[in-house]
Structures are given as structure tokens and as C-alpha cells.
Amino acid sequence: MAIETLTHDIAVIGSGLAGMRAAVEAARVSKGKLSIAIFTKTHAMRSHSVAAEGGSAAVLYPDEGDSYDSHVFDTIKGSDYLADQDAVERFVTLAPGELIQLDHWGMPWSRRDDGKIAQRPFGGHEYNRATYAADKVGFLEMETLYSVLQKFDCVKIYHEWYVTSIVRDGDTFRGFTAINLATGNLAVIKAKAGIMATGGAGRMYGFTTNGHSSTADGHFVAYRAGIPLKDMEFIQFHPTGLVPTGILITEASRGEGGYLINNKTERFMSKYAPQKMELGPRDLVSRSEMTEINEGRGFEFREMKCIHLDLRHLGREKILEKLPQIREVTMKFIGVDPIEEPIPIRPVAHFTMGGIHTDIDGATPLKGLWAAGEVACVSVNGANRLGSNSTTTCLVWGAITGGLAAQYCTSAGGSGFPVDAVKKEESRVFDELLRGSGSENPYVIRRELQSLMDKNMYVFRTGEGLNEAAKTIKALKKRSYKRVEDKTKEYNTNLLHVFEIEAMLEVAEAAIVGALARQESRGAHTRTDFPKRDDGKWLRHTLARYTPDGPTLDYIPVIITKHKPQERKY
Ligand SMILES: Cc1cc2nc3c(=O)[nH]c(=O)nc-3n(C[C@H](O)[C@H](O)[C@H](O)COP(=O)(O)OP(=O)(O)OC[C@H]3O[C@@H](n4cnc5c(N)ncnc54)[C@H](O)[C@@H]3O)c2cc1C
């Protein structure tokens, strides 16, 4: 059957905050003259960004004490000095403009009594700079961007298309291949420029805040095309995952004054972060919770060890006004009303700090291809992201990459499209995967992968556990999971899941191998056998390159401008 060919100037993969912002910027810069397409494996408005709850960081009120320097320093210190400082400086400088721009586009930010946009405290930030709309920030930001996109006839959204590969011609990007999930047909997308905005990889874990769509697809597509993944060993554990499901209880609940309590009724953070208490950075708070649990000062809820998040002292009115979604979630999922009872929580896999290697402009090493949002590693987050920095990062690098891709299109020449690569991909999709002969149930493999990550790649790691993980993941890759029971073409979610499982296995392997090699503790990567940060050896970024036999690693320096690494105290 002939493969359909779609031609656009720019193809954006992903319709979360980063992808939508990139498309808007490309449309604006090109004044509607370029043809821009967004491909998304879900409906655009079901992208995971809608789940963001607590806030978007930016310095909005320098006249009230906040400053760019402070936001820069907090982010670098939070990153355990692994962030590239030039990227952090650019992020902080552009952040306010992005949030004001959203305001002008109709974003219903919560307001202070004086009518100005409201901001709340968030972990690791010295000032209240998490800009919010109750606890529904991501959904309302997405809705705002989606409405803006409707103004541009030059942008077409392909809902429910799954991108399977990047097509490159030497060192130049030429396009993608994708399956239209509705028909099951493979198509070629020819484009001068591409932007990967495919979100995080949190579903490599079983206990995670991430939705079922955050399956490392974009990481894998780039990795397989020869683009390195950077710092994949750094996975953020959010301190307040609802037990037993892992649903996020936003950091805003501590920002609004919630307490973390052990079974001795102590606010135990006084031992670990006496100044910041519950608003320490996430790596520190997660380690503190696990220390309390491991030393017998935790609770148990539905057979899971946990800590209590107590909001009761905030009072009914504040909880209803500032944290309505949290109350709805805890009541619906575990029957706990936080006005009356504490919430059982524990650290939960939440955010992928590493990602596709890019430079400060979001450009990947493949000419004509950019990456933005959670899938990209620019790197602003280093070894530990500060809460509320991600949504703003998506907006900032969405805008940067969208603008640069549009400029690039004016000079990029289209030429030979490597037909062989498409033929190979067709054979991979239909012969290797759809008609794959694996004997094992892929869902069993997925469950085993998630249990392995939950156990061996969690808050505290050891060489022994990581070695075991590295061996097990190789074995999981060998046991062929490429069995697709459902041979239907239309909406074959079974095939989709097999793609996603392959992506998660390969990307998890890059994370595990990177973690095993990194013999130090930095940010969210805590090795009990190497408990100290080692700047002499490890103040450097990991680059993992794909080979069919597993990743090879090499390293590049961290960019330091003003802030020499120091001990982190909170
Ligand atoms: C529960 C929760 C709450 C959070 N709250 C906050 C917060 O308050 N503040 C903050 O700063 N950060 C928060 N974060 C983090 C933040 O929401 C995310 O980092 C950010 O929204 C990611 O946006 P994105 O645009 O990079 O990707 P996403 O929004 O995840 O979008 C990814 C897109 O890629 C598409 N896609 C993926 N693979 C393919 C493929 N193969 N083919 C085609 N399309 C594909 C998907 O369909 C989707 O459209 C939160 C995260 C979670 C999980």
C-alpha cells in the first residue's frame, strides 16, 4: 500500500505547553506564512500539561523584593549545581514576559486583593514566585494557548497520530514517520524543521504522578536517531504522592502552609531543613520522608508505608479557596477529607530532569531539529528541578524553538528525502512489531519494568541495586515483548502500547546505566554507597548514545558563569 505523504514547513511533535507555545510562536514570527503542523498521540487537550497544578515560576514583582539574581541562584542551588548557568539566566530573564503574555491572551490568573497577579511560595524558592490559578494552572494555561492557536489558519493539529521515527539525511533533519491511530496507516511527514515536545518519561515507574501517556516516546525516537540523551539518571521524586495511587498532591499544599508529620506527631523537616521546613527542595524533602519511613517513624495506609500531610490547621475556607482540586482528589480516591484528616503521602516519580541533549537554544545536534519542554535537557533543572519552574520552561523554550524554527525555514533548502529509511521503518512497524512473534505478554514486561524502577531507581540507590537493574533490563529487552494480540488496524492501542513499552525499556536502560556510572550523590540521584557530591569527578553532564546492545556514555562540562558550587543548606 502506498504510504501517505504530508508536507509542512514545521512539524511540532507534542501538544502540551511546550508544543503549543512553539506552534504559536512559529505562526507569529512567520506572520502566518509557514505551514505548521502539530502531531499528538492524544487529543491535543489531553496532553499531560493539563495536570499541572500548583504554579509557574517568574519574577513579577522586583519592586517588592524579588529579583532575577535570586531566581537564578535558587534554581542553580536547587539543581545541585548541575544546571547550565547561562541557560538558567536566560530562563529567568524571559520567564516574566511569558506569564504576562499569557495574561494578555486571557489566562485567568488568581489575583491579589490589589488586583495584581497572585503568587505563592514553592519549595526551594526564596520568594513567592509561583504564579497560579487556584490549583489548576496547567489546564488553564493549556486552554489559553489552545484558544490562541484557533486564530492561526496556518496551524493544523493532527490529533491521535503517533510519531515512530525521525527521518534524517546525513546531519540534516528531513521529517518524521507517524501512524494515524484512527486508520492504522503509516505516513511520512516531510518538514524543513521539527520540534520535539513530547513530555516526560514518568511511566517507566509504577508509582508515578505521570499520566499513562508519559512513556518516553520522544526520548526514544531521538535516541534511536543518534541524538544523545543527557542526564537521564536524574528523575525527580515529588514528596507528596497520594498513597496508594501516586496521584500528585500539589506542592502548593505545603506552599499554603501544610505540615509533614511523622508517627511521633513531629514536623520532622525541622531536623533536615530547619530554615525552609516543608518548603525545602524536592530531593531533600523526599530523602527526609524516606529516612523517617525507613527508621520506623512512618505510617501505613492500604499496605504502603507513608508520611502524613496535614492541612487541617489551614481551615475549611482556605482549603476550599486555594486547594479545591486536592480536596476533590483525596475525597474521591481514598475517602479522606483534608479538612478533617491528614493525607497519606510518600515520594513519587514525577519529573524527568534529563532528556534530549540540546544547546541553550533548544537545538539538537541534528540540524533543523529542536526540542522543548520536559523531553528536552537544556539544562535548567540539573540534578533537581525546583517546583513551578517546568511549566515556565515549557513556555520559554517553546517560544524560543518556535521562533528559531520559523527563521530557519526561510533559508532551509528542501532536498532528497531518504526513501530507504521510510521503507525500513515500515518494515519495523508492520513486520517486526505488528506481526511480531514474541511469546510474552507485553503488559507483564511493562509491569516488571515499573516494579524494577520503583525498587532499584527510587529515592535511595545502591551500586548493587543498580547492577541488578542493569542486568534485569537487558533480560527484559531480550524476552521478546513484541507480541501484538490485536491485529486490527484502526485504533490499535495494543500496538501503541508495544511501541511505548519499547521506548520505556530503552530509555530506562539509559537512566540505569547513567546512574550506575555516576558514583556520587547529587540532587535527586542519591547513592547510599557514594553519599557525597563529588565535584572533582562528577560536575559534568552524562550523554547516553544509543546502540542496539545498550547505551554508551560520555560526558560534557557543566557551564558555570557566576555561581561556584557550594554546599547546599536549607
Ligand atoms: C501531576 C503533575 C503536576 C504538575 N504540576 C506542575 C506545576 O504546578 N508547575 C510546574 O512548573 N510543573 C508542574 N508539573 C510538570 C509539568 O506539568 C510538565 O513538566 C509539563 O507540563 C510538560 O509539558 P510538555 O509540553 O513538555 O509535555 P506534555 O504536556 O507531557 O505533552 C507531551 C505531548 O507529546 C505528545 N506525544 C508524546 N509522544 C508522542 C508521539 N510518539 N507521537 C506524537 N505525540 C506524542 C503527547 O500526546 C502530548 O501532546 C506537573 C507534572 C505533573 C505530572
Short mmCIF file of N, CA and C in Angstrom, two decimals, residues 442-507:
data_model
loop_
_atom_site.label_atom_id
_atom_site.label_comp_id
_atom_site.label_asym_id
_atom_site.label_seq_id
_atom_site.Cartn_x
_atom_site.Cartn_y
_atom_site.Cartn_z
N PRO A 442 3.23 -8.39 26.56
CA PRO A 442 3.96 -7.13 26.77
C PRO A 442 3.58 -6.42 28.06
N TYR A 443 2.34 -6.65 28.51
CA TYR A 443 1.90 -5.94 29.73
C TYR A 443 2.60 -6.50 30.97
N VAL A 444 3.01 -7.77 30.90
CA VAL A 444 3.78 -8.35 32.01
C VAL A 444 5.16 -7.69 32.04
N ILE A 445 5.73 -7.52 30.85
CA ILE A 445 7.05 -6.87 30.76
C ILE A 445 6.95 -5.44 31.31
N ARG A 446 5.88 -4.75 30.95
CA ARG A 446 5.74 -3.36 31.43
C ARG A 446 5.67 -3.33 32.96
N ARG A 447 4.88 -4.26 33.51
CA ARG A 447 4.74 -4.29 34.97
C ARG A 447 6.09 -4.58 35.62
N GLU A 448 6.85 -5.49 35.02
CA GLU A 448 8.15 -5.83 35.61
C GLU A 448 9.11 -4.64 35.53
N LEU A 449 9.07 -3.94 34.41
CA LEU A 449 9.91 -2.74 34.27
C LEU A 449 9.56 -1.73 35.37
N GLN A 450 8.25 -1.50 35.54
CA GLN A 450 7.83 -0.48 36.52
C GLN A 450 8.22 -0.89 37.94
N SER A 451 8.08 -2.19 38.26
CA SER A 451 8.46 -2.63 39.62
C SER A 451 9.96 -2.46 39.82
N LEU A 452 10.72 -2.76 38.77
CA LEU A 452 12.18 -2.63 38.85
C LEU A 452 12.56 -1.17 39.12
N MET A 453 11.95 -0.25 38.39
CA MET A 453 12.26 1.17 38.56
C MET A 453 11.82 1.64 39.95
N ASP A 454 10.63 1.20 40.39
CA ASP A 454 10.14 1.58 41.72
C ASP A 454 11.10 1.11 42.81
N LYS A 455 11.68 -0.06 42.59
CA LYS A 455 12.53 -0.65 43.64
C LYS A 455 13.99 -0.14 43.54
N ASN A 456 14.57 -0.23 42.36
CA ASN A 456 16.03 -0.01 42.27
C ASN A 456 16.42 1.39 41.81
N MET A 457 15.49 2.16 41.30
CA MET A 457 15.82 3.52 40.83
C MET A 457 15.00 4.56 41.59
N TYR A 458 14.73 4.28 42.86
CA TYR A 458 13.88 5.18 43.66
C TYR A 458 14.76 6.20 44.39
N VAL A 459 14.28 6.72 45.48
CA VAL A 459 14.94 7.84 46.19
C VAL A 459 16.37 7.48 46.62
N PHE A 460 16.54 6.33 47.26
CA PHE A 460 17.89 5.87 47.63
C PHE A 460 18.31 4.75 46.70
N ARG A 461 19.52 4.87 46.15
CA ARG A 461 20.02 3.88 45.20
C ARG A 461 21.33 3.27 45.72
N THR A 462 21.63 2.06 45.29
CA THR A 462 22.91 1.44 45.65
C THR A 462 23.53 0.85 44.39
N GLY A 463 24.84 0.64 44.43
CA GLY A 463 25.52 0.02 43.30
C GLY A 463 24.95 -1.36 43.03
N GLU A 464 24.68 -2.08 44.13
CA GLU A 464 24.17 -3.44 43.99
C GLU A 464 22.80 -3.43 43.29
N GLY A 465 21.93 -2.54 43.76
CA GLY A 465 20.59 -2.45 43.17
C GLY A 465 20.64 -2.01 41.71
N LEU A 466 21.56 -1.11 41.40
CA LEU A 466 21.64 -0.62 40.01
C LEU A 466 22.23 -1.67 39.09
N ASN A 467 23.19 -2.43 39.61
CA ASN A 467 23.74 -3.54 38.82
C ASN A 467 22.66 -4.54 38.49
N GLU A 468 21.86 -4.86 39.51
CA GLU A 468 20.76 -5.81 39.30
C GLU A 468 19.78 -5.24 38.26
N ALA A 469 19.51 -3.92 38.37
CA ALA A 469 18.57 -3.29 37.42
C ALA A 469 19.12 -3.36 36.00
N ALA A 470 20.44 -3.10 35.86
CA ALA A 470 21.04 -3.12 34.53
C ALA A 470 20.93 -4.51 33.90
N LYS A 471 21.14 -5.54 34.72
CA LYS A 471 21.03 -6.91 34.19
C LYS A 471 19.59 -7.24 33.86
N THR A 472 18.68 -6.89 34.77
CA THR A 472 17.28 -7.25 34.56
C THR A 472 16.72 -6.57 33.32
N ILE A 473 17.13 -5.33 33.09
CA ILE A 473 16.55 -4.63 31.95
C ILE A 473 17.04 -5.24 30.63
N LYS A 474 18.27 -5.70 30.64
CA LYS A 474 18.78 -6.40 29.44
C LYS A 474 17.94 -7.65 29.18
N ALA A 475 17.66 -8.36 30.28
CA ALA A 475 16.87 -9.59 30.15
C ALA A 475 15.45 -9.27 29.67
N LEU A 476 14.89 -8.18 30.19
CA LEU A 476 13.53 -7.79 29.75
C LEU A 476 13.52 -7.46 28.26
N LYS A 477 14.60 -6.81 27.81
CA LYS A 477 14.67 -6.46 26.38
C LYS A 477 14.79 -7.72 25.52
N LYS A 478 15.47 -8.71 26.06
CA LYS A 478 15.67 -9.95 25.28
C LYS A 478 14.40 -10.76 25.18
N ARG A 479 13.71 -10.88 26.35
CA ARG A 479 12.45 -11.63 26.33
C ARG A 479 11.52 -10.86 25.41
N SER A 480 11.20 -11.44 24.27
CA SER A 480 10.51 -10.60 23.29
C SER A 480 9.12 -10.23 23.78
N TYR A 481 8.93 -8.93 23.93
CA TYR A 481 7.62 -8.41 24.32
C TYR A 481 6.86 -7.95 23.08
N LYS A 482 7.45 -8.18 21.91
CA LYS A 482 6.83 -7.64 20.69
C LYS A 482 5.71 -8.56 20.21
N ARG A 483 4.75 -8.73 21.08
CA ARG A 483 3.62 -9.56 20.71
C ARG A 483 2.38 -8.67 20.71
N VAL A 484 1.77 -8.50 19.54
CA VAL A 484 0.56 -7.69 19.45
C VAL A 484 -0.59 -8.64 19.16
N GLU A 485 -1.40 -8.87 20.16
CA GLU A 485 -2.54 -9.81 20.01
C GLU A 485 -3.56 -9.27 19.04
N ASP A 486 -3.80 -7.97 19.18
CA ASP A 486 -4.86 -7.33 18.39
C ASP A 486 -4.29 -6.97 17.02
N LYS A 487 -4.82 -7.56 15.98
CA LYS A 487 -4.28 -7.30 14.63
C LYS A 487 -5.10 -6.24 13.89
N THR A 488 -6.07 -5.65 14.56
CA THR A 488 -6.90 -4.62 13.93
C THR A 488 -6.03 -3.44 13.52
N LYS A 489 -6.39 -2.77 12.44
CA LYS A 489 -5.61 -1.60 12.06
C LYS A 489 -6.08 -0.35 12.82
N GLU A 490 -7.42 -0.20 12.87
CA GLU A 490 -7.96 1.05 13.43
C GLU A 490 -7.83 1.08 14.95
N TYR A 491 -7.33 2.18 15.46
CA TYR A 491 -7.19 2.38 16.91
C TYR A 491 -6.63 1.15 17.61
N ASN A 492 -5.51 0.68 17.13
CA ASN A 492 -4.91 -0.49 17.75
C ASN A 492 -4.05 -0.05 18.96
N THR A 493 -4.72 0.05 20.11
CA THR A 493 -4.00 0.53 21.30
C THR A 493 -2.98 -0.50 21.78
N ASN A 494 -3.23 -1.76 21.42
CA ASN A 494 -2.28 -2.82 21.78
C ASN A 494 -0.92 -2.55 21.08
N LEU A 495 -0.99 -2.20 19.81
CA LEU A 495 0.24 -1.87 19.07
C LEU A 495 0.90 -0.62 19.68
N LEU A 496 0.07 0.37 19.97
CA LEU A 496 0.59 1.61 20.58
C LEU A 496 1.35 1.30 21.87
N HIS A 497 0.76 0.42 22.69
CA HIS A 497 1.41 0.10 23.96
C HIS A 497 2.74 -0.61 23.74
N VAL A 498 2.81 -1.45 22.71
CA VAL A 498 4.08 -2.16 22.44
C VAL A 498 5.16 -1.15 22.04
N PHE A 499 4.77 -0.15 21.25
CA PHE A 499 5.73 0.94 20.93
C PHE A 499 6.19 1.61 22.22
N GLU A 500 5.23 1.94 23.07
CA GLU A 500 5.55 2.69 24.29
C GLU A 500 6.45 1.87 25.22
N ILE A 501 6.18 0.57 25.28
CA ILE A 501 6.98 -0.29 26.17
C ILE A 501 8.42 -0.36 25.65
N GLU A 502 8.58 -0.45 24.35
CA GLU A 502 9.93 -0.49 23.78
C GLU A 502 10.68 0.81 24.15
N ALA A 503 9.97 1.93 23.99
CA ALA A 503 10.60 3.23 24.31
C ALA A 503 11.00 3.27 25.78
N MET A 504 10.10 2.82 26.64
CA MET A 504 10.41 2.91 28.08
C MET A 504 11.57 2.00 28.48
N LEU A 505 11.62 0.81 27.89
CA LEU A 505 12.73 -0.10 28.21
C LEU A 505 14.07 0.52 27.81
N GLU A 506 14.13 1.06 26.60
CA GLU A 506 15.40 1.60 26.11
C GLU A 506 15.82 2.83 26.92
N VAL A 507 14.85 3.68 27.21
CA VAL A 507 15.19 4.92 27.92
C VAL A 507 15.50 4.63 29.39
#
